[in-house]
mmCIF file of C-alpha atoms and ligand atoms in Angstrom:
data_model
loop_
_atom_site.group_PDB
_atom_site.id
_atom_site.type_symbol
_atom_site.label_atom_id
_atom_site.label_comp_id
_atom_site.label_asym_id
_atom_site.label_seq_id
_atom_site.Cartn_x
_atom_site.Cartn_y
_atom_site.Cartn_z
ATOM 1 C CA MET A 1 -9.532 -72.950 73.564
ATOM 2 C CA ILE A 2 -12.205 -75.505 73.781
ATOM 3 C CA TYR A 3 -11.069 -78.867 71.473
ATOM 4 C CA PHE A 4 -14.270 -81.102 70.650
ATOM 5 C CA ASP A 5 -12.018 -82.968 68.032
ATOM 6 C CA SER A 6 -10.365 -85.770 69.644
ATOM 7 C CA THR A 7 -11.494 -88.078 67.338
ATOM 8 C CA ALA A 8 -9.474 -86.162 64.250
ATOM 9 C CA THR A 9 -6.333 -86.143 66.411
ATOM 10 C CA THR A 10 -5.068 -85.475 69.843
ATOM 11 C CA LYS A 11 -2.088 -83.324 71.333
ATOM 12 C CA PRO A 12 0.756 -85.346 72.283
ATOM 13 C CA THR A 13 1.694 -85.707 75.798
ATOM 14 C CA LYS A 14 4.780 -83.805 77.050
ATOM 15 C CA GLU A 15 6.107 -87.436 78.188
ATOM 16 C CA ILE A 16 5.877 -88.804 74.661
ATOM 17 C CA LEU A 17 7.253 -86.023 73.248
ATOM 18 C CA GLU A 18 10.327 -86.119 75.664
ATOM 19 C CA LEU A 19 10.480 -89.825 75.101
ATOM 20 C CA TYR A 20 10.535 -89.330 71.286
ATOM 21 C CA ASN A 21 13.464 -86.778 71.718
ATOM 22 C CA LYS A 22 15.277 -89.049 73.656
ATOM 23 C CA ILE A 23 15.310 -91.872 71.518
ATOM 24 C CA SER A 24 16.100 -89.771 68.438
ATOM 25 C CA LEU A 25 19.058 -88.257 70.003
ATOM 26 C CA GLU A 26 20.415 -91.371 71.680
ATOM 27 C CA TYR A 27 19.430 -94.220 69.710
ATOM 28 C CA TRP A 28 19.844 -92.500 66.096
ATOM 29 C CA TYR A 29 21.247 -95.786 64.671
ATOM 30 C CA ASN A 30 20.163 -98.017 62.121
ATOM 31 C CA SER A 31 18.581 -100.839 63.963
ATOM 32 C CA SER A 32 19.453 -103.310 61.474
ATOM 33 C CA SER A 33 23.240 -102.604 61.853
ATOM 34 C CA ALA A 34 25.429 -105.152 63.031
ATOM 35 C CA TYR A 35 27.674 -102.964 65.407
ATOM 36 C CA THR A 36 26.925 -102.851 69.141
ATOM 37 C CA MET A 37 24.651 -99.422 68.817
ATOM 38 C CA GLY A 38 22.912 -100.994 65.907
ATOM 39 C CA ILE A 39 22.303 -104.170 68.056
ATOM 40 C CA LYS A 40 20.937 -101.956 70.946
ATOM 41 C CA SER A 41 18.620 -100.091 68.988
ATOM 42 C CA ASN A 42 17.090 -103.137 67.837
ATOM 43 C CA ASN A 43 16.853 -104.484 71.264
ATOM 44 C CA LEU A 44 14.567 -101.390 72.174
ATOM 45 C CA LEU A 45 12.763 -102.271 69.063
ATOM 46 C CA GLN A 46 12.139 -105.709 70.092
ATOM 47 C CA LYS A 47 11.410 -104.728 73.697
ATOM 48 C CA SER A 48 8.846 -102.320 72.361
ATOM 49 C CA ILE A 49 7.282 -105.183 70.457
ATOM 50 C CA GLU A 50 7.055 -107.259 73.448
ATOM 51 C CA VAL A 51 4.980 -104.244 75.351
ATOM 52 C CA VAL A 52 2.438 -104.217 72.846
ATOM 53 C CA LYS A 53 2.000 -107.906 72.999
ATOM 54 C CA GLU A 54 1.762 -107.815 76.548
ATOM 55 C CA VAL A 55 -0.477 -105.106 77.040
ATOM 56 C CA LEU A 56 -3.044 -106.314 74.427
ATOM 57 C CA LYS A 57 -2.647 -109.951 75.845
ATOM 58 C CA LEU A 58 -1.297 -111.235 72.503
ATOM 59 C CA LYS A 59 0.282 -114.673 72.181
ATOM 60 C CA ASP A 60 1.049 -115.099 68.185
ATOM 61 C CA HIS A 61 0.716 -111.734 66.847
ATOM 62 C CA ASN A 62 3.453 -109.707 64.886
ATOM 63 C CA VAL A 63 3.505 -106.020 65.368
ATOM 64 C CA ILE A 64 4.578 -104.148 62.345
ATOM 65 C CA TYR A 65 5.161 -100.068 63.052
ATOM 66 C CA THR A 66 3.877 -98.284 60.197
ATOM 67 C CA SER A 67 3.586 -94.373 59.528
ATOM 68 C CA GLY A 68 -0.303 -94.495 61.067
ATOM 69 C CA ALA A 69 -3.311 -96.586 60.209
ATOM 70 C CA THR A 70 -3.985 -95.443 56.602
ATOM 71 C CA GLU A 71 -0.631 -97.413 55.886
ATOM 72 C CA ALA A 72 -1.577 -100.290 58.245
ATOM 73 C CA ASN A 73 -4.836 -100.758 56.723
ATOM 74 C CA ASN A 74 -3.326 -100.609 53.081
ATOM 75 C CA LEU A 75 -0.487 -102.926 53.965
ATOM 76 C CA ALA A 76 -3.110 -105.531 56.118
ATOM 77 C CA ILE A 77 -5.853 -105.609 53.109
ATOM 78 C CA HIS A 78 -3.352 -105.519 50.177
ATOM 79 C CA GLY A 79 -0.924 -108.170 52.231
ATOM 80 C CA ILE A 80 -4.098 -110.561 52.053
ATOM 81 C CA CYS A 81 -5.470 -109.811 48.685
ATOM 82 C CA ASN A 82 -2.111 -109.406 46.372
ATOM 83 C CA ASN A 83 -2.492 -113.655 46.729
ATOM 84 C CA TYR A 84 -5.694 -113.145 44.874
ATOM 85 C CA ILE A 85 -5.503 -110.772 42.545
ATOM 86 C CA ASN A 86 -7.666 -111.557 39.100
ATOM 87 C CA GLN A 87 -9.277 -114.741 40.970
ATOM 88 C CA ASN A 88 -12.952 -113.396 41.400
ATOM 89 C CA LYS A 89 -12.311 -113.788 45.194
ATOM 90 C CA ARG A 90 -15.130 -112.258 47.193
ATOM 91 C CA VAL A 91 -13.996 -109.814 49.877
ATOM 92 C CA ILE A 92 -16.370 -108.173 52.284
ATOM 93 C CA THR A 93 -16.624 -104.731 54.180
ATOM 94 C CA THR A 94 -18.823 -102.199 55.149
ATOM 95 C CA LYS A 95 -20.455 -99.127 53.795
ATOM 96 C CA ILE A 96 -19.047 -96.844 56.798
ATOM 97 C CA GLU A 97 -15.220 -97.802 56.510
ATOM 98 C CA HIS A 98 -12.929 -94.991 56.985
ATOM 99 C CA PRO A 99 -11.151 -94.235 53.567
ATOM 100 C CA SER A 100 -8.041 -95.980 54.217
ATOM 101 C CA VAL A 101 -10.266 -99.355 54.118
ATOM 102 C CA PHE A 102 -13.049 -98.462 51.993
ATOM 103 C CA ASN A 103 -11.096 -96.655 48.836
ATOM 104 C CA VAL A 104 -8.669 -99.826 49.059
ATOM 105 C CA PHE A 105 -11.829 -102.050 48.706
ATOM 106 C CA LYS A 106 -13.150 -100.005 45.863
ATOM 107 C CA SER A 107 -9.813 -100.475 44.271
ATOM 108 C CA LEU A 108 -9.984 -104.464 44.895
ATOM 109 C CA GLU A 109 -13.053 -103.934 42.389
ATOM 110 C CA THR A 110 -10.628 -103.120 39.564
ATOM 111 C CA LEU A 111 -8.377 -105.953 40.348
ATOM 112 C CA GLY A 112 -10.900 -108.836 39.611
ATOM 113 C CA PHE A 113 -12.561 -108.957 43.489
ATOM 114 C CA ASP A 114 -15.943 -109.675 44.007
ATOM 115 C CA VAL A 115 -16.632 -106.860 46.669
ATOM 116 C CA VAL A 116 -19.663 -106.998 49.040
ATOM 117 C CA TYR A 117 -20.453 -103.427 51.060
ATOM 118 C CA LEU A 118 -22.428 -104.530 54.300
ATOM 119 C CA ASP A 119 -25.158 -102.230 55.016
ATOM 120 C CA ILE A 120 -25.969 -100.842 58.833
ATOM 121 C CA ASP A 121 -29.202 -100.377 60.481
ATOM 122 C CA SER A 122 -30.523 -97.175 61.991
ATOM 123 C CA ASN A 123 -28.256 -98.024 64.957
ATOM 124 C CA GLY A 124 -25.056 -97.957 62.883
ATOM 125 C CA ILE A 125 -24.459 -101.707 63.091
ATOM 126 C CA ILE A 126 -23.959 -104.381 60.468
ATOM 127 C CA ASN A 127 -26.616 -106.872 59.831
ATOM 128 C CA LEU A 128 -25.087 -109.943 60.929
ATOM 129 C CA ASN A 129 -27.494 -112.099 58.666
ATOM 130 C CA GLN A 130 -26.244 -110.112 55.591
ATOM 131 C CA LEU A 131 -22.704 -111.254 56.712
ATOM 132 C CA LYS A 132 -23.588 -114.706 56.926
ATOM 133 C CA GLU A 133 -25.440 -114.416 53.589
ATOM 134 C CA SER A 134 -22.675 -112.559 51.711
ATOM 135 C CA LEU A 135 -20.051 -115.349 52.808
ATOM 136 C CA THR A 136 -18.781 -117.726 50.450
ATOM 137 C CA LYS A 137 -16.099 -120.552 50.410
ATOM 138 C CA GLU A 138 -14.564 -118.170 47.917
ATOM 139 C CA THR A 139 -14.535 -115.229 50.607
ATOM 140 C CA VAL A 140 -10.980 -114.535 51.482
ATOM 141 C CA LEU A 141 -11.051 -111.390 53.581
ATOM 142 C CA VAL A 142 -13.715 -109.666 55.839
ATOM 143 C CA SER A 143 -13.057 -105.960 56.984
ATOM 144 C CA ILE A 144 -14.988 -104.472 59.570
ATOM 145 C CA MET A 145 -13.886 -101.575 61.872
ATOM 146 C CA TRP A 146 -14.330 -101.914 65.579
ATOM 147 C CA VAL A 147 -15.703 -98.056 66.397
ATOM 148 C CA ASN A 148 -16.944 -95.969 63.725
ATOM 149 C CA ASN A 149 -15.294 -92.408 63.326
ATOM 150 C CA ILE A 150 -18.086 -90.550 62.544
ATOM 151 C CA ILE A 151 -20.978 -91.600 64.941
ATOM 152 C CA GLY A 152 -19.208 -93.816 67.068
ATOM 153 C CA SER A 153 -21.278 -96.999 66.766
ATOM 154 C CA ILE A 154 -19.290 -100.192 67.882
ATOM 155 C CA GLN A 155 -19.506 -103.442 65.595
ATOM 156 C CA PRO A 156 -20.327 -106.890 67.415
ATOM 157 C CA ILE A 157 -16.643 -108.110 66.480
ATOM 158 C CA ASN A 158 -16.946 -110.970 68.559
ATOM 159 C CA GLU A 159 -20.109 -112.304 66.570
ATOM 160 C CA VAL A 160 -18.099 -111.690 63.627
ATOM 161 C CA ILE A 161 -15.245 -113.792 64.645
ATOM 162 C CA ASN A 162 -17.674 -116.600 65.827
ATOM 163 C CA ILE A 163 -19.603 -116.360 62.219
ATOM 164 C CA LEU A 164 -15.960 -116.824 60.354
ATOM 165 C CA LYS A 165 -15.320 -119.892 62.611
ATOM 166 C CA GLU A 166 -16.665 -121.757 59.699
ATOM 167 C CA TYR A 167 -14.718 -120.103 57.273
ATOM 168 C CA PRO A 168 -11.232 -120.948 58.028
ATOM 169 C CA ARG A 169 -9.632 -119.559 54.673
ATOM 170 C CA CYS A 170 -11.253 -116.251 55.401
ATOM 171 C CA LYS A 171 -9.094 -113.539 57.519
ATOM 172 C CA LEU A 172 -10.503 -111.042 59.385
ATOM 173 C CA HIS A 173 -9.355 -107.435 59.569
ATOM 174 C CA VAL A 174 -10.514 -105.033 62.007
ATOM 175 C CA ASP A 175 -9.789 -101.277 61.592
ATOM 176 C CA ALA A 176 -9.248 -100.699 65.702
ATOM 177 C CA VAL A 177 -8.163 -96.891 65.321
ATOM 178 C CA GLN A 178 -11.057 -95.765 67.105
ATOM 179 C CA GLY A 179 -11.630 -98.569 69.962
ATOM 180 C CA LEU A 180 -8.266 -99.320 71.012
ATOM 181 C CA GLY A 181 -7.264 -97.692 74.123
ATOM 182 C CA LYS A 182 -10.551 -96.228 74.218
ATOM 183 C CA ILE A 183 -13.230 -98.547 74.818
ATOM 184 C CA LYS A 184 -12.978 -102.270 76.364
ATOM 185 C CA ASN A 185 -12.794 -104.723 73.940
ATOM 186 C CA ASN A 186 -15.249 -107.620 74.615
ATOM 187 C CA PHE A 187 -13.328 -109.644 72.028
ATOM 188 C CA ASP A 188 -9.931 -111.582 72.292
ATOM 189 C CA PHE A 189 -7.584 -109.477 69.923
ATOM 190 C CA ASN A 190 -5.747 -113.167 69.441
ATOM 191 C CA GLN A 191 -8.732 -113.894 67.429
ATOM 192 C CA VAL A 192 -8.456 -111.108 64.968
ATOM 193 C CA ASP A 193 -6.206 -111.896 62.445
ATOM 194 C CA LEU A 194 -5.220 -108.414 61.301
ATOM 195 C CA PHE A 195 -5.787 -104.967 63.341
ATOM 196 C CA THR A 196 -4.516 -101.398 63.160
ATOM 197 C CA MET A 197 -4.054 -98.709 65.420
ATOM 198 C CA SER A 198 -2.745 -95.073 65.026
ATOM 199 C CA SER A 199 -1.085 -93.310 67.708
ATOM 200 C CA HIS A 200 -1.933 -89.738 67.163
ATOM 201 C CA LYS A 201 -5.690 -90.397 68.403
ATOM 202 C CA LEU A 202 -4.223 -91.190 71.456
ATOM 203 C CA GLU A 203 -2.101 -88.545 72.710
ATOM 204 C CA GLY A 204 1.139 -89.892 70.723
ATOM 205 C CA ILE A 205 3.042 -89.050 67.882
ATOM 206 C CA LYS A 206 1.349 -88.451 64.206
ATOM 207 C CA GLY A 207 2.487 -90.469 61.226
ATOM 208 C CA SER A 208 2.728 -93.307 63.866
ATOM 209 C CA GLY A 209 0.650 -96.659 64.149
ATOM 210 C CA ALA A 210 0.841 -100.307 63.683
ATOM 211 C CA LEU A 211 -0.390 -103.041 61.968
ATOM 212 C CA ILE A 212 -0.525 -106.156 64.179
ATOM 213 C CA TYR A 213 -1.229 -109.630 62.595
ATOM 214 C CA ASN A 214 -1.286 -113.122 63.634
ATOM 215 C CA ASN A 215 1.810 -115.034 62.774
ATOM 216 C CA LYS A 216 0.246 -117.957 60.815
ATOM 217 C CA ILE A 217 -0.881 -115.512 57.959
ATOM 218 C CA ASN A 218 0.798 -115.840 54.561
ATOM 219 C CA LEU A 219 0.919 -111.775 54.541
ATOM 220 C CA THR A 220 2.601 -110.462 51.333
ATOM 221 C CA SER A 221 4.588 -107.462 51.125
ATOM 222 C CA HIS A 222 3.127 -104.698 49.488
ATOM 223 C CA ILE A 223 5.860 -102.374 49.571
ATOM 224 C CA GLN A 224 9.044 -103.771 48.174
ATOM 225 C CA GLY A 225 12.383 -103.406 49.751
ATOM 226 C CA ALA A 226 14.391 -104.769 52.223
ATOM 227 C CA ASN A 227 13.791 -107.189 54.887
ATOM 228 C CA GLN A 228 13.163 -104.750 57.979
ATOM 229 C CA GLN A 229 9.948 -105.467 59.957
ATOM 230 C CA LEU A 230 9.460 -108.906 58.183
ATOM 231 C CA GLY A 231 9.523 -107.390 54.673
ATOM 232 C CA ILE A 232 6.201 -106.034 55.435
ATOM 233 C CA LYS A 233 7.264 -102.551 56.044
ATOM 234 C CA PRO A 234 10.534 -102.119 54.736
ATOM 235 C CA GLY A 235 12.956 -99.168 55.180
ATOM 236 C CA THR A 236 15.124 -98.103 58.183
ATOM 237 C CA VAL A 237 12.912 -98.244 61.341
ATOM 238 C CA ASP A 238 11.921 -95.020 63.049
ATOM 239 C CA LEU A 239 12.736 -96.280 66.268
ATOM 240 C CA ALA A 240 11.334 -93.083 68.135
ATOM 241 C CA SER A 241 8.174 -93.610 66.458
ATOM 242 C CA ALA A 242 7.828 -97.230 67.314
ATOM 243 C CA VAL A 243 9.153 -96.868 70.887
ATOM 244 C CA THR A 244 6.485 -93.935 71.390
ATOM 245 C CA THR A 245 3.608 -95.865 69.869
ATOM 246 C CA SER A 246 4.366 -98.617 72.407
ATOM 247 C CA LYS A 247 4.336 -96.085 75.189
ATOM 248 C CA THR A 248 1.084 -94.816 73.953
ATOM 249 C CA ILE A 249 -0.427 -98.029 73.807
ATOM 250 C CA GLN A 250 0.694 -98.912 77.328
ATOM 251 C CA ASN A 251 -0.361 -95.316 78.640
ATOM 252 C CA VAL A 252 -4.116 -95.824 77.209
ATOM 253 C CA TYR A 253 -4.464 -98.809 78.524
ATOM 254 C CA LYS A 254 -3.636 -98.026 82.149
ATOM 255 C CA ASN A 255 -6.009 -95.168 82.081
ATOM 256 C CA LEU A 256 -8.792 -96.710 79.997
ATOM 257 C CA ASP A 257 -11.446 -97.574 82.733
ATOM 258 C CA ASN A 258 -10.938 -94.035 84.486
ATOM 259 C CA ASN A 259 -11.273 -92.242 81.003
ATOM 260 C CA TYR A 260 -14.110 -94.225 79.564
ATOM 261 C CA ASN A 261 -16.100 -93.690 82.925
ATOM 262 C CA TYR A 262 -15.377 -89.844 82.984
ATOM 263 C CA VAL A 263 -16.316 -89.550 79.322
ATOM 264 C CA LEU A 264 -19.190 -91.470 79.573
ATOM 265 C CA GLU A 265 -20.661 -89.061 82.021
ATOM 266 C CA LEU A 266 -19.706 -86.155 79.900
ATOM 267 C CA ASN A 267 -21.397 -87.805 77.060
ATOM 268 C CA LYS A 268 -24.985 -88.162 78.872
ATOM 269 C CA TYR A 269 -24.311 -84.600 79.946
ATOM 270 C CA LEU A 270 -23.747 -83.677 76.535
ATOM 271 C CA ARG A 271 -26.908 -85.791 75.244
ATOM 272 C CA ASN A 272 -29.178 -84.143 77.689
ATOM 273 C CA LYS A 273 -28.178 -80.789 76.848
ATOM 274 C CA LEU A 274 -28.400 -81.180 73.252
ATOM 275 C CA ASN A 275 -31.920 -82.764 73.666
ATOM 276 C CA GLU A 276 -33.100 -79.250 74.611
ATOM 277 C CA LEU A 277 -32.143 -77.938 70.900
ATOM 278 C CA ASN A 278 -33.920 -78.367 67.943
ATOM 279 C CA ILE A 279 -31.543 -80.637 66.315
ATOM 280 C CA THR A 280 -31.020 -84.542 65.292
ATOM 281 C CA ILE A 281 -28.495 -86.451 67.321
ATOM 282 C CA ASN A 282 -27.205 -89.193 64.649
ATOM 283 C CA SER A 283 -25.020 -91.314 66.849
ATOM 284 C CA PRO A 284 -27.106 -94.078 68.486
ATOM 285 C CA VAL A 285 -28.036 -94.568 71.650
ATOM 286 C CA LYS A 286 -26.997 -98.040 72.585
ATOM 287 C CA ASN A 287 -23.538 -99.754 71.274
ATOM 288 C CA VAL A 288 -21.791 -96.854 70.723
ATOM 289 C CA SER A 289 -18.468 -95.128 71.963
ATOM 290 C CA PRO A 290 -19.191 -92.211 74.713
ATOM 291 C CA TYR A 291 -16.127 -90.511 72.419
ATOM 292 C CA ILE A 292 -18.070 -89.400 69.703
ATOM 293 C CA VAL A 293 -21.657 -87.586 69.441
ATOM 294 C CA ASN A 294 -22.496 -86.937 65.757
ATOM 295 C CA ILE A 295 -25.317 -84.306 65.220
ATOM 296 C CA SER A 296 -27.016 -82.913 62.267
ATOM 297 C CA ILE A 297 -28.876 -79.462 62.316
ATOM 298 C CA LYS A 298 -31.307 -79.334 59.288
ATOM 299 C CA GLU A 299 -31.833 -76.053 57.496
ATOM 300 C CA HIS A 300 -28.215 -74.811 58.779
ATOM 301 C CA ASN A 301 -25.147 -75.059 57.199
ATOM 302 C CA ALA A 302 -22.755 -76.823 59.134
ATOM 303 C CA GLU A 303 -19.599 -75.267 57.886
ATOM 304 C CA THR A 304 -20.876 -71.798 58.806
ATOM 305 C CA ILE A 305 -21.681 -73.172 62.467
ATOM 306 C CA MET A 306 -18.264 -74.554 62.675
ATOM 307 C CA HIS A 307 -16.673 -71.718 61.925
ATOM 308 C CA HIS A 308 -19.372 -69.606 64.210
ATOM 309 C CA LEU A 309 -18.058 -71.732 67.021
ATOM 310 C CA GLU A 310 -14.396 -71.398 65.701
ATOM 311 C CA GLN A 311 -14.669 -67.896 66.210
ATOM 312 C CA LYS A 312 -15.505 -68.556 69.784
ATOM 313 C CA GLU A 313 -12.354 -71.021 69.768
ATOM 314 C CA ILE A 314 -14.363 -73.993 70.130
ATOM 315 C CA TYR A 315 -13.487 -76.734 67.793
ATOM 316 C CA VAL A 316 -15.937 -79.569 66.407
ATOM 317 C CA SER A 317 -15.539 -81.033 63.118
ATOM 318 C CA ILE A 318 -17.652 -81.349 60.109
ATOM 319 C CA GLY A 319 -17.817 -85.071 58.933
ATOM 320 C CA SER A 320 -14.215 -86.165 59.600
ATOM 321 C CA ALA A 321 -11.305 -84.282 59.401
ATOM 322 C CA CYS A 322 -10.019 -86.808 56.480
ATOM 323 C CA GLY A 323 -13.077 -85.656 54.356
ATOM 324 C CA SER A 324 -14.292 -82.170 55.707
ATOM 325 C CA LYS A 325 -12.688 -80.660 52.643
ATOM 326 C CA THR A 326 -15.169 -82.227 50.482
ATOM 327 C CA LYS A 327 -18.554 -81.022 50.466
ATOM 328 C CA LYS A 328 -20.034 -84.572 49.460
ATOM 329 C CA PRO A 329 -22.503 -85.800 51.738
ATOM 330 C CA GLU A 330 -20.835 -87.829 54.623
ATOM 331 C CA LYS A 331 -21.097 -91.511 53.502
ATOM 332 C CA THR A 332 -21.695 -92.974 57.004
ATOM 333 C CA ILE A 333 -24.502 -90.404 57.888
ATOM 334 C CA TYR A 334 -26.108 -91.561 54.657
ATOM 335 C CA ALA A 335 -25.697 -95.117 55.214
ATOM 336 C CA LEU A 336 -27.489 -94.380 58.733
ATOM 337 C CA THR A 337 -30.352 -92.382 57.760
ATOM 338 C CA ASN A 338 -30.920 -92.551 54.167
ATOM 339 C CA ASP A 339 -31.377 -88.471 54.362
ATOM 340 C CA LEU A 340 -29.586 -86.503 52.017
ATOM 341 C CA THR A 341 -29.834 -83.638 54.388
ATOM 342 C CA LEU A 342 -28.845 -84.875 57.420
ATOM 343 C CA ALA A 343 -25.489 -86.207 55.633
ATOM 344 C CA THR A 344 -24.756 -82.750 54.356
ATOM 345 C CA THR A 345 -25.374 -81.120 57.871
ATOM 346 C CA SER A 346 -23.674 -83.339 60.319
ATOM 347 C CA ILE A 347 -21.539 -81.877 62.825
ATOM 348 C CA ARG A 348 -18.992 -84.291 65.039
ATOM 349 C CA ILE A 349 -18.678 -83.411 68.453
ATOM 350 C CA SER A 350 -15.525 -85.550 69.962
ATOM 351 C CA LEU A 351 -15.169 -86.079 73.585
ATOM 352 C CA SER A 352 -12.164 -86.745 75.529
ATOM 353 C CA HIS A 353 -10.794 -86.868 79.183
ATOM 354 C CA HIS A 354 -9.411 -83.394 78.877
ATOM 355 C CA ASN A 355 -12.950 -82.175 78.259
ATOM 356 C CA THR A 356 -15.357 -80.849 81.295
ATOM 357 C CA LYS A 357 -19.185 -79.770 81.721
ATOM 358 C CA GLU A 358 -18.081 -76.150 81.619
ATOM 359 C CA GLU A 359 -16.810 -76.686 78.166
ATOM 360 C CA ILE A 360 -20.096 -78.468 77.219
ATOM 361 C CA ASP A 361 -22.060 -75.529 78.667
ATOM 362 C CA THR A 362 -20.251 -72.978 76.588
ATOM 363 C CA LEU A 363 -20.746 -75.275 73.360
ATOM 364 C CA ILE A 364 -24.438 -75.319 74.018
ATOM 365 C CA LYS A 365 -24.505 -71.760 74.983
ATOM 366 C CA GLU A 366 -22.789 -70.624 71.603
ATOM 367 C CA LEU A 367 -25.165 -73.138 69.765
ATOM 368 C CA LYS A 368 -28.179 -71.560 70.878
ATOM 369 C CA GLU A 369 -26.923 -68.104 70.390
ATOM 370 C CA TYR A 370 -26.321 -69.218 66.556
ATOM 371 C CA LEU A 371 -29.682 -70.975 66.312
ATOM 372 C CA LYS A 372 -31.529 -67.713 67.585
ATOM 373 C CA LYS A 373 -29.797 -65.909 64.751
HETATM 374 N N1 PMP B 1 -9.299 -95.701 60.436
HETATM 375 C C1 PMP B 1 -10.042 -94.887 61.289
HETATM 376 C C2 PMP B 1 -11.168 -95.154 61.827
HETATM 377 C C3 PMP B 1 -9.506 -93.655 61.591
HETATM 378 O O1 PMP B 1 -10.451 -92.835 62.246
HETATM 379 C C4 PMP B 1 -8.370 -92.838 60.792
HETATM 380 C C5 PMP B 1 -8.106 -91.550 61.463
HETATM 381 N N2 PMP B 1 -8.944 -90.387 60.803
HETATM 382 C C6 PMP B 1 -7.627 -93.890 60.280
HETATM 383 C C7 PMP B 1 -7.980 -95.059 60.064
HETATM 384 C C8 PMP B 1 -6.403 -93.273 59.501
HETATM 385 O O2 PMP B 1 -5.476 -93.133 60.865
HETATM 386 P P1 PMP B 1 -4.023 -92.347 60.374
HETATM 387 O O3 PMP B 1 -4.533 -90.692 60.501
HETATM 388 O O4 PMP B 1 -3.156 -92.856 61.159
HETATM 389 O O5 PMP B 1 -3.635 -92.643 59.070
#
């Protein structure tokens, strides 16, 4: 089996699964309980938070463990915006966000917010002038993803941070799912008000992730319950999920440079081979994550190609896994190319440090076979 879909999810490592089992069996207590085992469980929770803060070099941020980035993004955006319902405040995002951000902004339109969706240029990057022109004194939130999950473009988060310095009331939220642990951050996480991650993209456990936010922010609870996790994510804490998320973050940061350099080599190799075929590479060439290469093969049905490859036990994605059951044009590819054909024929090839050049050769061979038909 050749897996080229690590942007969708990854297989958890044995170490992480064993840790999940160990914590579940040895510390299955309620970490809010006042007796010793509850206190010990809570200590483990606090220790895991400290590890996350240490690895990401955070000073004043809270770590809230969630059921993944979808929940974390919802908690972040609603947590800010609940303070401003029906006040006609401006909020800004991009046209290429993951649905767990994009659809929340769509819902904000119905809650009396003035929502601006930033365009992207032909390299998949937002226009900083458009951001500057859109910002007003009434803007309360800007949400911009770090790395796009469809084409891999890397947004200029540092520049956004600098622009927002003139708007102290406006908070910055960054969906860091496809960047954190995969590419180096050229910005300081301390300067991002709220950001989110997902463990299963990083060989961690599914249904696990985190919302990390500056403790000076007045974040409101979007879910009502008791006061676990500062009341932001109430409910009995899944300690095994928390501890393995912390360990996952630690693991990916340990190997970040090696994995990045290896995947960059694979990326160059893949792009060279793809250039021999009559296809369009949608992913930009610069400011892009080497982990994602998005292509379109015009006049060919992406789904048929995907199934052809699947028969050869090669797994790629059409659109994103989250959207691949809908046959709508891929919104990121459309925002990038303004071309409906490219947007309905796109295929995402994801790379990881487990892939090899031989696997890429096999993929290219099978694509060539298919295109000959
Ligand atoms: N944001 C981005 C950029 C993603 O790629 C994903 C996963 N497809 C998510 C958010 C949602 O993550 P989760 O599966 O943990 O809810």
